[in-house]
């Protein structure tokens, strides 16, 4: 997996651990199968980092991708697609960084080549009230995470997915202990198959809301 998005992490140990986690999530198919479940992905990441000794927690929020006068919302109040719930969630680490591993719906509804994960320095009131992080993107747009409104569904979804998250974390832990065996096995199975496919069905439904207010002419391809 291309982990260039980690260039903003100045702590070498954290950067190394995040790179390894992102690569393993990619190998295990987590981004492909569960990337639209920001709640589950953020909860798993927070637990993994906490086990490694970092201060990590899940933070409810919503996102905006701003380009020109247009805004593409992620998890904003009042905008839902069928089968989706309001709200977005990210992982905050060491009170320094915001890590978003739940951008699958952005790739589905906004741009297929959008990064599956982003990391931004965490700043209090960066860019205005309610803005906790702001990251310029390569296409000239800006990714903004905000907490001036947090969906009550964030806590509900985290609670409802607890058992499923633990089952998938068990798959992740088993991969750490038996990495070579897993990689050899992967050579002989469907490259798109994930060892966690049957464990996290509840997380495979896109729970964060994504809505686009850009006109077709303004929208990034």
mmCIF file of N, CA and C in Angstrom, residues 169-218:
data_model
loop_
_atom_site.group_PDB
_atom_site.id
_atom_site.type_symbol
_atom_site.label_atom_id
_atom_site.label_comp_id
_atom_site.label_asym_id
_atom_site.label_seq_id
_atom_site.Cartn_x
_atom_site.Cartn_y
_atom_site.Cartn_z
ATOM 1 N N UNK A 169 -10.558 -8.115 14.890
ATOM 2 C CA UNK A 169 -9.262 -7.897 15.529
ATOM 3 C C UNK A 169 -8.562 -9.222 15.806
ATOM 4 N N UNK A 170 -9.335 -10.253 16.082
ATOM 5 C CA UNK A 170 -8.738 -11.584 16.273
ATOM 6 C C UNK A 170 -8.088 -12.069 14.984
ATOM 7 N N UNK A 171 -8.720 -11.772 13.849
ATOM 8 C CA UNK A 171 -8.125 -12.103 12.550
ATOM 9 C C UNK A 171 -6.826 -11.331 12.363
ATOM 10 N N UNK A 172 -6.853 -10.040 12.700
ATOM 11 C CA UNK A 172 -5.656 -9.209 12.590
ATOM 12 C C UNK A 172 -4.532 -9.752 13.477
ATOM 13 N N UNK A 173 -4.861 -10.091 14.723
ATOM 14 C CA UNK A 173 -3.853 -10.611 15.649
ATOM 15 C C UNK A 173 -3.270 -11.936 15.157
ATOM 16 N N UNK A 174 -4.125 -12.784 14.603
ATOM 17 C CA UNK A 174 -3.646 -14.060 14.084
ATOM 18 C C UNK A 174 -2.687 -13.835 12.919
ATOM 19 N N UNK A 175 -2.972 -12.832 12.119
ATOM 20 C CA UNK A 175 -2.080 -12.496 11.001
ATOM 21 C C UNK A 175 -0.711 -12.066 11.521
ATOM 22 N N UNK A 176 -0.678 -11.299 12.621
ATOM 23 C CA UNK A 176 0.605 -10.872 13.177
ATOM 24 C C UNK A 176 1.440 -12.064 13.629
ATOM 25 N N UNK A 177 0.769 -13.075 14.195
ATOM 26 C CA UNK A 177 1.489 -14.238 14.716
ATOM 27 C C UNK A 177 1.895 -15.217 13.626
ATOM 28 N N UNK A 178 1.143 -15.218 12.516
ATOM 29 C CA UNK A 178 1.375 -16.219 11.465
ATOM 30 C C UNK A 178 1.478 -15.543 10.091
ATOM 31 N N UNK A 179 2.266 -14.477 10.038
ATOM 32 C CA UNK A 179 2.341 -13.653 8.826
ATOM 33 C C UNK A 179 2.765 -14.461 7.596
ATOM 34 N N UNK A 180 3.805 -15.235 7.714
ATOM 35 C CA UNK A 180 4.303 -15.980 6.554
ATOM 36 C C UNK A 180 3.261 -16.967 6.050
ATOM 37 N N UNK A 181 2.621 -17.702 6.969
ATOM 38 C CA UNK A 181 1.609 -18.676 6.570
ATOM 39 C C UNK A 181 0.449 -18.004 5.858
ATOM 40 N N UNK A 182 0.022 -16.837 6.361
ATOM 41 C CA UNK A 182 -1.075 -16.108 5.719
ATOM 42 C C UNK A 182 -0.686 -15.653 4.314
ATOM 43 N N UNK A 183 0.517 -15.139 4.167
ATOM 44 C CA UNK A 183 0.942 -14.627 2.869
ATOM 45 C C UNK A 183 1.108 -15.762 1.853
ATOM 46 N N UNK A 184 1.605 -16.901 2.306
ATOM 47 C CA UNK A 184 1.719 -18.053 1.411
ATOM 48 C C UNK A 184 0.322 -18.512 0.987
ATOM 49 N N UNK A 185 -0.604 -18.574 1.943
ATOM 50 C CA UNK A 185 -1.961 -18.996 1.634
ATOM 51 C C UNK A 185 -2.615 -18.052 0.639
ATOM 52 N N UNK A 186 -2.323 -16.757 0.762
ATOM 53 C CA UNK A 186 -2.924 -15.756 -0.114
ATOM 54 C C UNK A 186 -2.521 -15.972 -1.570
ATOM 55 N N UNK A 187 -1.360 -16.581 -1.794
ATOM 56 C CA UNK A 187 -0.914 -16.849 -3.158
ATOM 57 C C UNK A 187 -1.813 -17.859 -3.871
ATOM 58 N N UNK A 188 -2.544 -18.662 -3.097
ATOM 59 C CA UNK A 188 -3.320 -19.745 -3.679
ATOM 60 C C UNK A 188 -4.827 -19.549 -3.561
ATOM 61 N N UNK A 189 -5.241 -18.334 -3.117
ATOM 62 C CA UNK A 189 -6.677 -18.066 -3.028
ATOM 63 C C UNK A 189 -6.989 -16.832 -3.846
ATOM 64 N N UNK A 190 -8.272 -16.550 -3.986
ATOM 65 C CA UNK A 190 -8.739 -15.376 -4.714
ATOM 66 C C UNK A 190 -8.067 -14.135 -4.140
ATOM 67 N N UNK A 191 -7.426 -13.360 -4.976
ATOM 68 C CA UNK A 191 -6.689 -12.196 -4.495
ATOM 69 C C UNK A 191 -7.597 -11.171 -3.848
ATOM 70 N N UNK A 192 -8.905 -11.180 -4.162
ATOM 71 C CA UNK A 192 -9.836 -10.230 -3.565
ATOM 72 C C UNK A 192 -10.498 -10.768 -2.315
ATOM 73 N N UNK A 193 -10.216 -12.022 -1.961
ATOM 74 C CA UNK A 193 -10.845 -12.603 -0.783
ATOM 75 C C UNK A 193 -10.170 -12.082 0.471
ATOM 76 N N UNK A 194 -10.944 -11.943 1.534
ATOM 77 C CA UNK A 194 -10.418 -11.487 2.802
ATOM 78 C C UNK A 194 -10.680 -12.534 3.859
ATOM 79 N N UNK A 195 -9.707 -12.839 4.727
ATOM 80 C CA UNK A 195 -9.944 -13.813 5.789
ATOM 81 C C UNK A 195 -10.972 -13.343 6.788
ATOM 82 N N UNK A 196 -11.338 -12.072 6.736
ATOM 83 C CA UNK A 196 -12.337 -11.552 7.678
ATOM 84 C C UNK A 196 -13.706 -11.382 7.038
ATOM 85 N N UNK A 197 -13.886 -11.837 5.796
ATOM 86 C CA UNK A 197 -15.147 -11.614 5.090
ATOM 87 C C UNK A 197 -16.355 -12.047 5.897
ATOM 88 N N UNK A 198 -16.269 -13.210 6.525
ATOM 89 C CA UNK A 198 -17.422 -13.755 7.225
ATOM 90 C C UNK A 198 -17.539 -13.208 8.637
ATOM 91 N N UNK A 199 -16.557 -12.436 9.097
ATOM 92 C CA UNK A 199 -16.539 -11.994 10.481
ATOM 93 C C UNK A 199 -17.147 -10.610 10.701
ATOM 94 N N UNK A 200 -17.217 -9.792 9.664
ATOM 95 C CA UNK A 200 -17.553 -8.393 9.879
ATOM 96 C C UNK A 200 -18.658 -7.909 8.958
ATOM 97 N N UNK A 201 -19.693 -8.733 8.748
ATOM 98 C CA UNK A 201 -20.772 -8.366 7.845
ATOM 99 C C UNK A 201 -21.442 -7.072 8.287
ATOM 100 N N UNK A 202 -21.547 -6.872 9.584
ATOM 101 C CA UNK A 202 -22.206 -5.675 10.072
ATOM 102 C C UNK A 202 -21.434 -4.422 9.689
ATOM 103 N N UNK A 203 -20.104 -4.541 9.535
ATOM 104 C CA UNK A 203 -19.295 -3.394 9.175
ATOM 105 C C UNK A 203 -19.239 -3.165 7.676
ATOM 106 N N UNK A 204 -19.776 -4.076 6.888
ATOM 107 C CA UNK A 204 -19.682 -3.924 5.440
ATOM 108 C C UNK A 204 -20.768 -3.025 4.890
ATOM 109 N N UNK A 205 -21.710 -2.620 5.729
ATOM 110 C CA UNK A 205 -22.710 -1.649 5.298
ATOM 111 C C UNK A 205 -22.138 -0.263 5.517
ATOM 112 N N UNK A 206 -22.215 0.634 4.503
ATOM 113 C CA UNK A 206 -21.648 1.968 4.658
ATOM 114 C C UNK A 206 -22.461 2.774 5.651
ATOM 115 N N UNK A 207 -21.856 3.142 6.784
ATOM 116 C CA UNK A 207 -22.592 3.823 7.835
ATOM 117 C C UNK A 207 -22.363 5.324 7.840
ATOM 118 N N UNK A 208 -21.277 5.817 7.260
ATOM 119 C CA UNK A 208 -21.099 7.251 7.268
ATOM 120 C C UNK A 208 -21.778 7.838 6.042
ATOM 121 N N UNK A 209 -22.337 9.016 6.215
ATOM 122 C CA UNK A 209 -23.081 9.645 5.134
ATOM 123 C C UNK A 209 -22.149 10.479 4.275
ATOM 124 N N UNK A 210 -22.336 10.400 2.981
ATOM 125 C CA UNK A 210 -21.549 11.193 2.052
ATOM 126 C C UNK A 210 -22.503 11.884 1.097
ATOM 127 N N UNK A 211 -22.348 13.177 0.924
ATOM 128 C CA UNK A 211 -23.225 13.924 0.022
ATOM 129 C C UNK A 211 -22.380 14.939 -0.725
ATOM 130 N N UNK A 212 -22.679 15.153 -1.955
ATOM 131 C CA UNK A 212 -21.885 16.040 -2.799
ATOM 132 C C UNK A 212 -22.712 17.237 -3.208
ATOM 133 N N UNK A 213 -22.211 18.454 -2.930
ATOM 134 C CA UNK A 213 -22.909 19.665 -3.338
ATOM 135 C C UNK A 213 -22.234 20.328 -4.526
ATOM 136 N N UNK A 214 -21.217 19.681 -5.095
ATOM 137 C CA UNK A 214 -20.558 20.222 -6.274
ATOM 138 C C UNK A 214 -21.414 19.979 -7.509
ATOM 139 N N UNK A 215 -21.367 20.898 -8.432
ATOM 140 C CA UNK A 215 -22.007 20.678 -9.715
ATOM 141 C C UNK A 215 -21.159 19.705 -10.510
ATOM 142 N N UNK A 216 -21.708 19.041 -11.556
ATOM 143 C CA UNK A 216 -20.888 18.129 -12.358
ATOM 144 C C UNK A 216 -19.637 18.783 -12.902
ATOM 145 N N UNK A 217 -19.719 20.118 -13.203
ATOM 146 C CA UNK A 217 -18.555 20.791 -13.743
ATOM 147 C C UNK A 217 -17.489 21.023 -12.682
ATOM 148 N N UNK A 218 -17.941 21.168 -11.409
ATOM 149 C CA UNK A 218 -17.004 21.439 -10.333
ATOM 150 C C UNK A 218 -16.425 20.184 -9.725
#
